[in-house]
Amino acid sequence: MSAGEVRGRKLRADVQRNRAALLETAQRHFLQYGVGTSLEAVAKEAGVGPGTLYRHFPTREALLAAVLQTRSEELVARQADIDRLGDPVVALEQWLRAMEEYFSAFSGLPDPLMAAARAQEPDNPLTIPCHILITATDQYVRAAQRAGRVRASVRGNDLFLAACSVAWIKGTGTEEESLDRLRTLIASGYRQQDSPA
Amino acid sequence: MSAGEVRGRKLRADVQRNRAALLETAQRHFLQYGVGTSLEAVAKEAGVGPGTLYRHFPTREALLAAVLQTRSEELVARQADIDRLGDPVVALEQWLRAMEEYFSAFSGLPDPLMAAARAQEPDNPLTIPCHILITATDQYVRAAQRAGRVRASVRGNDLFLAACSVAWIKGTGTEEESLDRLRTLIASGYRQQDSPA
DNA sequence: ACCTGAACACCGTTCAAGT
DNA sequence: ACCTGAACACCGTTCAAGT
């Protein structure tokens, strides 16, 4: 998708400028103040009226999803690197870390993401990336299970929830050491013990 | 602590009434709308001005902690029942569930609780219950470790974080089945495998 | 000593009026 | 077709004035 198009429709020059300014400003504000940042302030700093922001992005989730677009694509692209790793458990671990970083892009992001993951409402634009992530997680889980390295009872959704939890804990300001301990606990939970032959 | 006293000081009758009305109304609003509910609405429905609410409870956390007081005491009291169980792993499991229910008292509660658990600021009244819970969790973990039933690497804080995470996930509207799967994953993570003798 | 409620500075969201 | 910004209904918090 080129910069001047939205769903294939060419846009007037001023509309493109407004959209780009809104996205750029919103990203900066999400980074600095978290997902709950004032949309009024975003509009003002982008040099547009509040109505223009709502016209482009009817909900906060729509704006969030648009700002996350680039990161979503990067995450999907990263799968190619991960798939080249050979060891399916290492691949699963790296994938979980990659998701965690994605969830940690802005403070407070895990909440709307979880809401979207649960949602039946198909109008929430965050639902799509969530479903993609759960499906991808499931594939890594199955690959590791085929190699007998992950418990048969584990499903992709379980580890999606776990990764989202770790990102949420991280967002509350917990030190990296405690996070690592939690990650280790979770890894002990899904790994298949080597049966001593 | 009797109803008409705060830290041992006797209170004027109208002050008692205001305090009680605020707590009662706040609990109802926290239950119905979550921890982010409008304090202005609470004051109005309690029949007092906003200034009176702020005089009694200078921050949202102070009001939350006061409303949680009863539940905090119940949770501590429940330890006596749990301690009578015999099996240290069953005791640990029940304790984790009891904490989880406490964290789930109001929607959005895990966030201020985690913030308080991290905080160095001793003026946050939620910090005290958090530290009590972490210490208690650590005792259950150690007892189960002495019996060789929980991995030596696990600490109380790890399972405090895990229980808080599950409560957070629960608060996002995830179905009970998914929660149970997550709890099982965590339990697999902390349980010591029976070494096949 | 405590309470009241007006006042201030914010916010999300809509929509008539403009270009 | 798109943008503007005033307008409305909210909110947290403070503080002078009352009792």
Coordinates of C-alpha atoms (C1' of nucleotides) in Angstrom, one line a residue:
Chain A
M1 CA 0.0 0.0 0.0
S2 CA 1.6 3.3 -1.1
A3 CA 1.5 6.3 1.2
G4 CA -1.1 8.2 -0.8
E5 CA -3.7 5.5 -1.0
V6 CA -6.2 4.0 1.5
R7 CA -7.7 0.7 0.3
G8 CA -6.7 1.5 -3.2
R9 CA -8.5 4.9 -3.4
K10 CA -6.3 7.9 -4.4
L11 CA -6.6 10.7 -2.0
R12 CA -6.6 14.5 -2.5
A13 CA -3.2 16.1 -1.6
D14 CA -4.5 17.9 1.5
V15 CA -6.2 14.8 2.7
Q16 CA -3.0 12.8 2.4
R17 CA -1.1 15.5 4.3
N18 CA -3.7 15.5 7.1
R19 CA -3.7 11.7 7.4
A20 CA 0.1 11.6 7.4
A21 CA 0.4 14.3 10.0
L22 CA -2.2 12.6 12.2
L23 CA -0.4 9.3 12.0
E24 CA 2.9 10.8 12.8
T25 CA 1.6 12.9 15.7
A26 CA -0.5 10.0 17.1
Q27 CA 2.5 7.7 17.1
R28 CA 4.6 10.2 19.0
H29 CA 1.8 10.8 21.5
F30 CA 1.1 7.0 21.9
L31 CA 4.8 6.5 22.5
Q32 CA 5.1 9.3 25.1
Y33 CA 1.7 9.1 26.9
G34 CA 0.4 5.6 26.2
V35 CA -2.7 4.5 24.3
G36 CA -5.0 6.7 26.4
T37 CA -3.4 9.9 25.2
S38 CA -5.7 12.9 24.4
L39 CA -7.0 12.7 20.9
E40 CA -7.8 16.4 21.1
A41 CA -4.1 17.1 21.7
V42 CA -3.1 14.9 18.8
A43 CA -5.5 16.7 16.4
K44 CA -4.3 20.1 17.6
E45 CA -0.6 19.3 17.2
A46 CA -1.3 17.8 13.8
G47 CA -2.8 21.1 12.9
V48 CA -6.3 19.8 12.2
G49 CA -9.7 20.2 13.9
P50 CA -11.0 17.3 16.0
G51 CA -13.6 16.6 13.4
T52 CA -10.9 15.8 10.8
L53 CA -9.3 13.3 13.2
Y54 CA -12.7 11.6 13.7
R55 CA -13.4 11.6 10.0
H56 CA -10.1 9.7 9.3
F57 CA -10.2 7.5 12.3
P58 CA -13.7 7.1 13.8
T59 CA -12.5 5.4 17.0
R60 CA -9.3 5.3 19.1
E61 CA -8.9 1.7 18.0
A62 CA -8.9 2.7 14.3
L63 CA -6.2 5.2 14.9
L64 CA -4.2 2.7 17.0
A65 CA -4.5 0.0 14.3
A66 CA -3.4 2.4 11.6
V67 CA -0.3 3.5 13.7
L68 CA 0.5 -0.2 14.4
Q69 CA 0.2 -1.1 10.7
T70 CA 3.9 -0.8 10.1
R71 CA 4.8 -2.8 13.2
S72 CA 2.3 -5.5 12.3
E73 CA 3.9 -5.9 8.9
E74 CA 7.4 -6.0 10.4
L75 CA 6.2 -8.7 12.8
V76 CA 4.8 -10.9 10.0
A77 CA 8.0 -10.3 8.0
R78 CA 10.1 -11.4 10.9
Q79 CA 8.6 -14.9 10.7
A80 CA 10.8 -15.6 7.7
D81 CA 13.9 -15.1 9.8
I82 CA 12.5 -17.2 12.6
D83 CA 11.5 -20.0 10.3
R84 CA 15.1 -20.3 9.2
L85 CA 16.3 -21.2 12.7
G86 CA 16.0 -25.0 12.6
D87 CA 15.2 -25.7 16.2
P88 CA 11.4 -25.5 16.7
V89 CA 11.6 -24.6 20.4
V90 CA 14.0 -21.8 19.8
A91 CA 11.7 -20.6 17.0
L92 CA 8.7 -20.7 19.3
E93 CA 10.6 -18.7 22.0
Q94 CA 11.8 -16.1 19.6
W95 CA 8.3 -15.7 18.2
L96 CA 6.9 -15.2 21.7
R97 CA 9.5 -12.6 22.3
A98 CA 8.7 -10.9 19.0
M99 CA 5.0 -10.8 19.9
E100 CA 5.8 -9.5 23.4
E101 CA 7.7 -6.6 21.9
Y102 CA 4.8 -5.9 19.5
F103 CA 2.4 -5.8 22.5
S104 CA 4.8 -3.4 24.3
A105 CA 4.9 -0.8 21.6
F106 CA 2.9 1.6 23.6
S107 CA 2.0 1.6 27.3
G108 CA -1.5 0.3 27.8
L109 CA -1.6 -1.5 24.4
P110 CA -2.3 -5.0 25.8
D111 CA -5.8 -3.9 27.0
P112 CA -7.3 -2.9 23.7
L113 CA -5.5 -5.8 22.0
M114 CA -7.1 -8.3 24.4
A115 CA -10.4 -6.6 24.0
A116 CA -10.1 -7.1 20.3
A117 CA -9.0 -10.7 20.6
R118 CA -12.2 -11.5 22.5
A119 CA -14.4 -9.4 20.4
Q120 CA -17.0 -10.8 18.1
E121 CA -17.5 -7.3 16.6
P122 CA -15.8 -7.4 13.2
D123 CA -15.6 -3.6 13.1
N124 CA -12.8 -3.5 15.5
P125 CA -9.7 -3.1 13.3
L126 CA -7.4 -4.6 16.0
T127 CA -9.2 -7.9 15.7
I128 CA -7.5 -8.9 12.5
P129 CA -3.9 -8.6 13.7
C130 CA -4.8 -10.5 16.9
H131 CA -6.2 -13.4 14.9
I132 CA -3.2 -13.5 12.7
L133 CA -0.9 -13.6 15.7
I134 CA -2.9 -16.4 17.4
T135 CA -2.9 -18.5 14.2
A136 CA 0.9 -18.0 13.8
T137 CA 1.5 -18.9 17.4
D138 CA -0.5 -22.1 16.9
Q139 CA 1.8 -23.0 14.0
Y140 CA 4.9 -22.6 16.0
V141 CA 3.4 -24.6 18.8
R142 CA 2.4 -27.5 16.5
A143 CA 5.8 -27.6 14.9
A144 CA 7.5 -27.9 18.4
Q145 CA 4.9 -30.5 19.4
R146 CA 5.6 -32.6 16.3
A147 CA 9.3 -32.6 17.4
G148 CA 8.1 -33.8 20.9
R149 CA 9.4 -30.7 22.6
V150 CA 6.2 -29.0 23.7
R151 CA 3.4 -30.6 25.8
A152 CA 0.6 -32.0 23.6
S153 CA -2.0 -30.1 25.7
V154 CA -0.7 -26.6 24.8
R155 CA -2.5 -24.5 22.2
G156 CA -1.4 -21.4 20.4
N157 CA -4.0 -19.3 22.2
D158 CA -2.5 -20.2 25.6
L159 CA 0.8 -18.8 24.7
F160 CA -0.7 -15.8 23.0
L161 CA -2.4 -15.0 26.4
A162 CA 0.9 -15.7 28.2
A163 CA 2.9 -13.3 26.0
C164 CA 0.2 -10.7 26.3
S165 CA 0.3 -11.0 30.1
V166 CA 4.1 -10.6 30.2
A167 CA 3.8 -7.5 28.1
W168 CA 1.1 -6.2 30.4
I169 CA 3.3 -6.8 33.5
K170 CA 6.1 -5.1 31.7
G171 CA 3.9 -2.1 31.1
T172 CA 3.3 -1.7 34.8
G173 CA 7.0 -1.0 35.3
T174 CA 8.2 -4.3 36.6
E175 CA 12.0 -4.8 36.4
E176 CA 13.5 -6.9 33.6
E177 CA 14.7 -9.5 36.1
S178 CA 11.2 -10.3 37.4
L179 CA 10.0 -10.5 33.8
D180 CA 12.7 -13.0 32.9
R181 CA 11.7 -15.1 35.9
L182 CA 8.1 -15.1 34.7
R183 CA 9.1 -16.0 31.1
T184 CA 11.1 -18.9 32.5
L185 CA 8.1 -20.1 34.6
I186 CA 5.9 -20.0 31.4
A187 CA 8.6 -21.8 29.4
S188 CA 8.7 -24.6 32.1
G189 CA 5.0 -24.8 31.7
Y190 CA 4.9 -25.5 28.0
R191 CA 8.1 -27.4 27.4
Q192 CA 8.0 -31.2 27.2
Q193 CA 10.3 -32.7 29.8
D194 CA 13.0 -35.0 28.3
S195 CA 12.0 -38.4 29.5
P196 CA 15.2 -39.9 30.9
A197 CA 15.7 -42.8 28.6
Chain B
M1 CA -11.7 -1.2 63.9
S2 CA -15.3 -0.2 64.7
A3 CA -17.4 1.6 62.1
G4 CA -17.2 5.0 63.8
E5 CA -13.5 5.2 64.0
V6 CA -10.6 5.9 61.7
R7 CA -7.2 5.1 63.1
G8 CA -8.7 5.2 66.6
R9 CA -10.1 8.8 66.3
K10 CA -13.7 9.1 67.1
L11 CA -15.6 11.0 64.4
R12 CA -18.5 13.4 64.4
A13 CA -21.8 11.8 63.5
D14 CA -22.2 13.5 60.2
V15 CA -18.6 12.7 59.2
Q16 CA -19.3 9.0 59.9
R17 CA -22.4 9.1 57.8
N18 CA -20.6 10.8 54.9
R19 CA -17.7 8.3 55.1
A20 CA -20.1 5.3 55.2
A21 CA -22.2 6.6 52.3
L22 CA -19.1 7.3 50.2
L23 CA -17.7 3.8 50.8
E24 CA -21.1 2.1 50.1
T25 CA -21.7 4.1 47.0
A26 CA -18.1 3.7 45.8
Q27 CA -18.2 0.0 46.2
R28 CA -21.4 -0.2 44.1
H29 CA -19.9 2.0 41.4
F30 CA -16.6 0.1 41.3
L31 CA -18.5 -3.1 41.0
Q32 CA -20.7 -1.8 38.2
Y33 CA -18.3 0.4 36.2
G34 CA -14.8 -0.7 37.3
V35 CA -12.0 1.1 39.1
G36 CA -12.1 4.0 36.6
T37 CA -15.7 5.1 37.5
S38 CA -16.5 8.8 37.9
L39 CA -15.7 10.0 41.4
E40 CA -17.9 13.0 40.8
A41 CA -20.9 10.6 40.2
V42 CA -19.9 8.7 43.4
A43 CA -20.0 11.9 45.5
K44 CA -23.2 13.1 44.0
E45 CA -25.0 9.8 44.6
A46 CA -23.6 9.7 48.1
G47 CA -25.2 13.1 48.7
V48 CA -21.9 15.0 49.3
G49 CA -20.0 17.6 47.4
P50 CA -16.8 16.6 45.5
G51 CA -14.7 18.4 48.1
T52 CA -16.0 16.1 50.8
L53 CA -15.0 13.0 48.9
Y54 CA -11.5 14.4 48.3
R55 CA -11.2 15.3 52.0
H56 CA -12.0 11.7 53.0
F57 CA -10.0 10.0 50.3
P58 CA -7.4 12.3 48.7
T59 CA -6.7 9.9 45.8
R60 CA -8.6 7.2 43.9
E61 CA -6.2 4.7 45.3
A62 CA -7.1 5.7 48.9
L63 CA -10.8 5.2 48.1
L64 CA -10.1 1.9 46.5
A65 CA -8.0 0.7 49.4
A66 CA -10.7 1.7 51.9
V67 CA -13.3 -0.2 49.8
L68 CA -11.0 -3.2 49.6
Q69 CA -10.3 -3.2 53.3
T70 CA -13.0 -5.8 54.1
R71 CA -11.9 -8.1 51.3
S72 CA -8.3 -7.8 52.3
E73 CA -9.2 -8.9 55.8
E74 CA -11.3 -11.8 54.5
L75 CA -8.3 -12.9 52.4
V76 CA -6.0 -12.9 55.3
A77 CA -8.5 -14.8 57.4
R78 CA -8.9 -17.4 54.7
Q79 CA -5.3 -18.4 55.2
A80 CA -6.3 -20.3 58.4
D81 CA -8.6 -22.5 56.4
I82 CA -6.0 -23.1 53.7
D83 CA -3.3 -23.9 56.2
R84 CA -5.4 -26.7 57.6
L85 CA -5.4 -28.5 54.2
G86 CA -2.3 -30.7 54.8
D87 CA -1.1 -31.0 51.2
P88 CA 1.2 -28.0 50.5
V89 CA 0.6 -28.0 46.8
V90 CA -3.2 -28.0 47.2
A91 CA -2.7 -25.1 49.7
L92 CA -0.6 -23.2 47.3
E93 CA -3.2 -23.7 44.5
Q94 CA -6.0 -22.6 46.7
W95 CA -4.1 -19.5 47.8
L96 CA -3.4 -18.5 44.3
R97 CA -7.1 -18.8 43.4
A98 CA -8.0 -16.8 46.5
M99 CA -5.6 -14.0 45.4
E100 CA -7.0 -14.2 41.9
E101 CA -10.5 -13.6 43.2
Y102 CA -9.3 -10.7 45.3
F103 CA -7.7 -9.1 42.2
S104 CA -10.9 -9.7 40.3
A105 CA -13.1 -7.8 42.8
F106 CA -13.5 -4.9 40.3
S107 CA -12.8 -4.6 36.7
G108 CA -9.5 -2.9 36.1
L109 CA -8.2 -3.5 39.6
P110 CA -5.0 -5.4 38.6
D111 CA -3.6 -2.2 37.1
P112 CA -3.5 0.0 40.3
L113 CA -2.5 -3.1 42.3
M114 CA 0.5 -3.8 40.1
A115 CA 1.4 -0.1 40.2
A116 CA 1.3 -0.2 44.0
A117 CA 3.3 -3.5 44.1
R118 CA 6.1 -1.8 42.1
A119 CA 5.9 1.5 43.9
Q120 CA 8.6 2.8 46.2
E121 CA 6.2 5.6 47.3
P122 CA 4.9 4.6 50.7
D123 CA 2.0 6.9 50.5
N124 CA 0.1 4.6 48.1
P125 CA -2.3 2.7 50.4
L126 CA -2.5 -0.2 48.1
T127 CA 1.2 -1.0 48.6
I128 CA 0.6 -2.6 52.0
P129 CA -1.9 -5.3 50.9
C130 CA 0.3 -6.1 47.9
H131 CA 3.4 -6.7 50.1
I132 CA 1.4 -8.8 52.5
L133 CA 0.2 -10.9 49.6
I134 CA 3.6 -11.4 48.1
T135 CA 5.0 -12.4 51.5
A136 CA 2.2 -14.9 52.1
T137 CA 2.6 -16.4 48.6
D138 CA 6.3 -16.8 49.3
Q139 CA 5.5 -18.8 52.5
Y140 CA 3.2 -21.2 50.6
V141 CA 5.9 -21.6 47.9
R142 CA 8.6 -22.4 50.5
A143 CA 6.4 -25.0 52.2
A144 CA 5.7 -26.8 48.9
Q145 CA 9.4 -26.6 48.1
R146 CA 10.4 -28.2 51.4
A147 CA 8.1 -31.1 50.4
G148 CA 9.9 -31.3 47.1
R149 CA 6.7 -30.5 45.1
V150 CA 7.6 -27.1 43.6
R151 CA 10.8 -26.2 41.6
A152 CA 13.5 -24.7 43.8
S153 CA 13.9 -21.8 41.3
V154 CA 10.3 -20.4 41.9
R155 CA 9.7 -17.4 44.2
G156 CA 6.6 -16.0 45.7
N157 CA 6.8 -12.9 43.6
D158 CA 6.7 -15.0 40.4
L159 CA 3.4 -16.6 41.3
F160 CA 2.0 -13.3 42.6
L161 CA 2.7 -11.9 39.1
A162 CA 1.2 -14.9 37.5
A163 CA -2.0 -14.7 39.6
C164 CA -2.3 -11.0 38.9
S165 CA -1.9 -11.8 35.1
V166 CA -4.7 -14.3 35.2
A167 CA -7.0 -11.9 36.9
W168 CA -6.1 -9.2 34.3
I169 CA -6.9 -11.6 31.5
K170 CA -10.1 -12.6 33.2
G171 CA -11.0 -8.9 33.4
T172 CA -10.7 -8.5 29.6
G173 CA -13.6 -10.9 29.2
T174 CA -11.8 -14.1 28.3
E175 CA -13.9 -17.3 28.8
E176 CA -13.4 -19.5 31.8
E177 CA -12.1 -22.4 29.7
S178 CA -9.2 -20.3 28.4
L179 CA -8.4 -19.1 31.9
D180 CA -8.3 -22.7 33.1
R181 CA -5.9 -23.6 30.4
L182 CA -3.7 -20.7 31.3
R183 CA -3.8 -21.7 35.0
T184 CA -2.8 -25.3 34.0
L185 CA 0.1 -23.9 32.0
I186 CA 1.3 -21.9 35.0
A187 CA 0.9 -24.9 37.3
S188 CA 3.0 -27.0 35.0
G189 CA 5.6 -24.3 35.2
Y190 CA 6.0 -24.3 39.0
R191 CA 5.3 -27.9 39.9
Q192 CA 8.3 -30.2 40.5
Q193 CA 8.1 -33.2 38.2
D194 CA 8.0 -36.5 40.1
S195 CA 11.3 -38.0 39.2
P196 CA 10.6 -41.6 38.0
A197 CA 12.4 -43.5 40.7
Chain C
dA1 C1' -13.6 21.1 62.0
dC2 C1' -16.0 20.0 58.3
dC3 C1' -18.9 20.7 54.2
dT4 C1' -20.5 23.0 50.0
dG5 C1' -20.5 23.9 45.4
dA6 C1' -18.8 27.2 42.1
dA7 C1' -14.8 27.5 39.3
dC8 C1' -11.0 26.1 36.4
dA9 C1' -8.9 23.3 33.1
dC10 C1' -9.4 19.6 30.7
dC11 C1' -11.6 15.7 27.6
dG12 C1' -14.5 13.0 23.7
dT13 C1' -17.7 13.6 20.3
dT14 C1' -20.9 15.7 17.1
dC15 C1' -22.5 18.7 13.5
dA16 C1' -23.8 23.1 11.2
dA17 C1' -21.3 26.1 8.6
dG18 C1' -17.9 26.9 5.5
dT19 C1' -14.4 26.0 1.3
Chain D
dA1 C1' -15.7 16.0 -0.7
dC2 C1' -13.5 17.5 3.0
dC3 C1' -12.4 20.7 6.9
dT4 C1' -13.3 23.8 10.7
dG5 C1' -14.2 24.9 15.2
dA6 C1' -18.0 26.0 18.2
dA7 C1' -21.0 23.5 21.1
dC8 C1' -22.5 20.0 24.3
dA9 C1' -21.9 17.0 28.0
dC10 C1' -18.9 15.2 30.7
dC11 C1' -14.7 14.7 34.2
dG12 C1' -10.9 15.6 38.1
dT13 C1' -9.4 18.8 41.4
dT14 C1' -9.2 23.0 44.1
dC15 C1' -10.5 26.4 47.3
dA16 C1' -13.2 30.5 49.0
dA17 C1' -17.2 30.8 51.5
dG18 C1' -20.1 29.1 54.6
dT19 C1' -21.9 26.3 59.1

